[in-house]
Short mmCIF file of C-alpha atoms in Angstrom, two decimals:
data_model
loop_
_atom_site.label_atom_id
_atom_site.label_comp_id
_atom_site.label_asym_id
_atom_site.label_seq_id
_atom_site.Cartn_x
_atom_site.Cartn_y
_atom_site.Cartn_z
CA MET A 1 -15.79 3.14 -15.27
CA LYS A 2 -15.55 3.19 -19.08
CA GLN A 3 -15.45 0.04 -21.25
CA THR A 4 -13.20 -0.49 -24.36
CA ASP A 5 -14.63 -1.59 -27.73
CA ASP A 6 -14.08 -5.40 -26.70
CA ASN A 7 -15.99 -4.75 -23.60
CA LYS A 8 -13.15 -4.99 -21.19
CA PRO A 9 -12.65 -2.29 -18.42
CA GLN A 10 -10.50 0.61 -19.45
CA LYS A 11 -6.99 0.71 -17.70
CA ASP A 12 -7.41 4.10 -16.05
CA CYS A 13 -5.70 3.85 -12.84
CA VAL A 14 -2.28 4.39 -11.18
CA LEU A 15 -1.72 2.11 -8.08
CA ILE A 16 0.63 2.70 -5.19
CA LEU A 17 2.08 -0.58 -4.46
CA SER A 18 4.41 -1.31 -1.52
CA GLY A 19 4.70 -5.10 -1.85
CA GLY A 20 2.93 -5.87 1.32
CA MET A 21 -0.24 -7.77 1.69
CA ASP A 22 -2.67 -5.16 1.30
CA SER A 23 -1.59 -3.45 -1.90
CA THR A 24 -0.67 -6.57 -3.56
CA THR A 25 -4.28 -7.80 -3.01
CA LEU A 26 -5.39 -4.58 -4.43
CA LEU A 27 -3.09 -5.09 -7.45
CA TYR A 28 -4.74 -8.47 -8.12
CA ASP A 29 -8.13 -7.52 -7.21
CA TYR A 30 -8.30 -4.53 -9.81
CA GLN A 31 -5.54 -5.61 -12.34
CA ASP A 32 -7.88 -5.10 -15.22
CA ARG A 33 -8.03 -1.25 -14.40
CA ILE A 34 -4.42 -0.58 -13.65
CA ALA A 35 -2.36 1.02 -16.12
CA LEU A 36 0.62 1.73 -14.00
CA VAL A 37 2.18 1.07 -10.62
CA LEU A 38 4.39 3.10 -8.47
CA THR A 39 6.51 1.85 -5.52
CA PHE A 40 8.29 4.44 -3.39
CA ASP A 41 11.71 4.00 -1.75
CA TYR A 42 11.79 6.31 1.04
CA GLY A 43 14.40 4.95 3.25
CA ALA A 44 12.31 2.85 5.47
CA ASN A 45 13.82 -0.51 7.15
CA HIS A 46 11.87 -2.63 5.01
CA ASN A 47 11.76 -1.09 1.71
CA ALA A 48 14.60 -3.34 0.49
CA ARG A 49 12.41 -6.42 1.32
CA GLU A 50 9.18 -5.15 -0.17
CA ILE A 51 10.29 -3.50 -3.44
CA PRO A 52 11.35 -6.99 -5.09
CA PHE A 53 7.98 -8.38 -4.41
CA ALA A 54 6.48 -5.46 -5.91
CA GLN A 55 8.58 -5.81 -8.93
CA LEU A 56 7.76 -9.59 -9.03
CA HIS A 57 3.86 -9.13 -9.01
CA CYS A 58 3.95 -6.49 -11.66
CA GLN A 59 6.19 -8.52 -14.18
CA ARG A 60 3.84 -11.36 -13.53
CA LEU A 61 0.86 -9.38 -14.46
CA GLY A 62 2.58 -7.49 -17.25
CA ILE A 63 1.85 -3.96 -15.65
CA ARG A 64 4.28 -1.17 -16.01
CA HIS A 65 6.08 -0.56 -12.57
CA LEU A 66 8.03 2.58 -11.42
CA VAL A 67 10.16 2.66 -8.59
CA ILE A 68 10.54 6.08 -7.33
CA PRO A 69 13.10 7.41 -4.88
CA LEU A 70 11.97 9.68 -1.88
CA LYS A 71 15.15 9.95 -0.22
CA PHE A 72 14.48 13.22 1.50
CA ILE A 73 12.05 11.55 3.69
CA SER A 74 14.70 9.42 5.35
CA ASP A 75 16.97 12.59 5.43
CA TYR A 76 14.49 14.86 7.26
CA PHE A 77 11.60 13.05 8.85
CA GLU A 78 11.13 11.77 12.15
CA SER A 79 9.95 7.96 12.49
CA SER A 80 11.33 4.82 13.91
CA LEU A 81 10.56 3.42 10.70
CA LEU A 82 13.56 5.31 9.23
CA GLN A 83 16.12 4.73 12.15
CA GLY A 84 17.11 1.11 11.84
CA ALA A 85 15.50 -2.22 13.15
CA GLU A 86 16.39 -1.70 16.67
CA ALA A 87 14.10 1.56 16.82
CA ILE A 88 11.15 -0.38 15.96
CA PRO A 89 8.84 -1.14 18.94
CA GLU A 90 7.15 -4.37 19.50
CA GLY A 91 3.63 -4.83 20.41
CA HIS A 92 0.10 -4.30 18.77
CA TYR A 93 -1.06 -1.40 16.67
CA GLU A 94 -3.46 -0.53 19.43
CA ASP A 95 -0.53 0.07 21.66
CA ASP A 96 0.55 3.70 22.26
CA ASN A 97 4.14 2.77 21.53
CA MET A 98 3.44 1.90 17.82
CA ARG A 99 2.87 5.60 17.18
CA SER A 100 6.63 5.91 16.75
CA THR A 101 6.20 4.08 13.39
CA VAL A 102 4.18 6.83 11.71
CA VAL A 103 6.08 8.56 8.96
CA PRO A 104 4.48 12.17 8.97
CA PHE A 105 2.19 12.76 6.05
CA ARG A 106 3.93 9.82 4.12
CA ASN A 107 0.59 8.94 2.16
CA GLY A 108 -0.07 12.54 1.28
CA ILE A 109 3.42 12.96 -0.31
CA MET A 110 3.23 9.60 -2.20
CA LEU A 111 -0.38 10.40 -3.40
CA SER A 112 0.66 13.91 -4.61
CA VAL A 113 3.45 12.41 -6.83
CA ALA A 114 0.80 9.70 -7.96
CA VAL A 115 -1.53 12.26 -8.95
CA GLY A 116 0.99 14.22 -10.86
CA ILE A 117 2.09 11.02 -12.63
CA ALA A 118 -1.75 9.94 -13.32
CA GLU A 119 -2.45 13.36 -14.93
CA SER A 120 1.11 13.34 -16.94
CA ASN A 121 -0.15 9.84 -18.26
CA HIS A 122 -3.78 10.93 -18.93
CA LEU A 123 -5.18 8.35 -16.11
CA LYS A 124 -8.20 9.34 -14.22
CA TYR A 125 -7.68 7.53 -10.76
CA VAL A 126 -4.96 6.90 -8.13
CA MET A 127 -5.66 3.97 -5.95
CA MET A 128 -4.28 3.16 -2.41
CA ALA A 129 -4.74 0.18 -0.15
CA ASN A 130 -5.29 1.71 3.19
CA HIS A 131 -7.96 -0.28 5.43
CA GLY A 132 -9.87 0.04 8.50
CA GLY A 133 -7.06 -1.22 10.78
CA ASP A 134 -4.81 1.71 9.85
CA HIS A 135 -7.37 4.32 11.28
CA ALA A 136 -6.39 4.32 14.71
CA ILE A 137 -2.58 5.21 14.19
CA TYR A 138 -2.19 6.52 10.79
CA PRO A 139 -3.95 9.95 10.16
CA ASP A 140 -3.42 9.81 6.52
CA CYS A 141 -5.24 6.47 6.03
CA ARG A 142 -8.55 7.57 7.54
CA PRO A 143 -11.81 8.01 5.58
CA SER A 144 -11.64 11.88 6.35
CA PHE A 145 -8.19 12.20 4.77
CA VAL A 146 -9.20 10.09 1.74
CA GLU A 147 -12.23 12.29 1.04
CA ALA A 148 -10.21 15.64 1.40
CA PHE A 149 -7.35 14.40 -0.69
CA ASP A 150 -9.91 13.28 -3.36
CA GLN A 151 -11.30 16.72 -3.53
CA ALA A 152 -7.99 18.39 -3.60
CA ALA A 153 -6.76 16.19 -6.47
CA GLN A 154 -9.95 16.93 -8.26
CA ALA A 155 -9.47 20.61 -7.83
CA GLY A 156 -5.80 20.77 -8.45
CA THR A 157 -5.63 18.86 -11.80
CA TYR A 158 -7.05 19.65 -15.46
CA GLU A 159 -7.87 15.93 -15.56
CA GLY A 160 -9.96 15.91 -12.33
CA VAL A 161 -7.92 12.91 -10.96
CA ARG A 162 -9.91 11.10 -8.26
CA LEU A 163 -8.46 9.00 -5.24
CA LEU A 164 -9.92 5.41 -4.94
CA SER A 165 -9.60 3.60 -1.67
CA PRO A 166 -11.61 0.42 -2.16
CA TYR A 167 -10.49 -1.21 1.10
CA VAL A 168 -10.81 1.78 3.35
CA GLY A 169 -13.89 0.36 5.20
CA MET A 170 -12.39 -3.26 5.27
CA THR A 171 -10.33 -4.91 7.92
CA LYS A 172 -6.99 -6.80 7.24
CA GLY A 173 -8.56 -10.04 7.81
CA GLN A 174 -11.16 -9.38 5.09
CA ILE A 175 -8.45 -8.35 2.87
CA ALA A 176 -6.55 -11.58 3.37
CA CYS A 177 -9.93 -13.20 2.78
CA ARG A 178 -10.21 -11.60 -0.62
CA GLY A 179 -6.69 -12.38 -1.48
CA LYS A 180 -7.35 -16.08 -0.68
CA GLU A 181 -10.30 -16.05 -3.09
CA LEU A 182 -7.91 -14.41 -5.77
CA GLY A 183 -5.33 -17.24 -5.09
CA ILE A 184 -2.65 -14.77 -3.96
CA ASN A 185 0.71 -16.49 -2.32
CA TYR A 186 1.41 -13.98 0.72
CA ASP A 187 4.84 -15.59 1.09
CA GLU A 188 5.33 -13.45 -1.83
CA THR A 189 4.78 -10.21 0.12
CA TRP A 190 6.65 -8.54 3.02
CA SER A 191 5.29 -6.96 6.33
CA CYS A 192 7.74 -6.72 8.77
CA TYR A 193 9.00 -3.23 9.78
CA LYS A 194 12.63 -4.42 10.91
CA GLY A 195 13.30 -5.53 7.47
CA GLY A 196 15.53 -8.42 8.45
CA ASP A 197 16.08 -11.73 6.73
CA GLU A 198 13.11 -13.15 8.47
CA PRO A 199 10.04 -11.38 9.86
CA CYS A 200 10.47 -10.69 13.49
CA GLY A 201 7.03 -11.87 14.31
CA HIS A 202 6.60 -9.24 17.31
CA CYS A 203 6.17 -5.83 15.68
CA GLY A 204 2.74 -4.14 15.02
CA THR A 205 2.73 -5.20 11.36
CA CYS A 206 3.79 -8.81 11.88
CA ILE A 207 1.13 -9.23 14.42
CA GLU A 208 -1.45 -7.71 12.36
CA ARG A 209 -0.47 -9.82 9.48
CA GLN A 210 -0.59 -12.96 11.57
CA GLU A 211 -4.25 -12.23 12.68
CA ALA A 212 -5.33 -11.39 9.38
CA LEU A 213 -3.88 -14.75 7.82
CA ARG A 214 -5.55 -16.66 10.79
CA GLU A 215 -8.70 -15.30 9.99
CA ALA A 216 -8.47 -16.10 6.25
CA GLY A 217 -7.32 -19.65 7.23
CA LEU A 218 -3.83 -19.07 5.81
CA TRP A 219 -1.67 -19.04 8.83
CA SER A 220 0.38 -22.00 9.91
CA GLU A 221 2.06 -21.81 13.37
CA PRO A 222 5.71 -22.09 13.46
#
């Protein structure tokens, strides 16, 4: 990583920020390197709950933030995440029924846009907050995908843009512990896939969130 004249890290990264726990932690963890933040509105049930939190944190840190619409995903892709709250299954991510929440190649599409924006802004890296708990259910979160996309981004850009995935080997609990160290208020994030007024507490992402916060000593039983 390059250093500026005053010995501060150079802002050389684009971050994909959903407004959830993991990417919000990454935002605060690497804020000194992040020049631009992208949030994608792709028609998921919970986008309307996540996006305001993404905006809040970027405003707080003074980092430029763009919300990019990807409406075609909800128009043409198949996923319970795009079909309303009643379509979201309940249960742990290890359960087979949670595969219905996969939005096909979502990360590949968002990363492609982010790489193009990175090169247009002369930034060297794109960061994403996938983690070890994602590997079982989401193919475009696995280390093999990260490595392949990193190579494709380098080969396909004049700038040689790279993909950084600092949390790819961590659990969500370890990320929550890191967030605790950083002083993040996770009440200012959203996880529930149903996207209602309050988290449902029963979908895969709600259960995973509760487990992670318990591990970090941040969960209070209702």
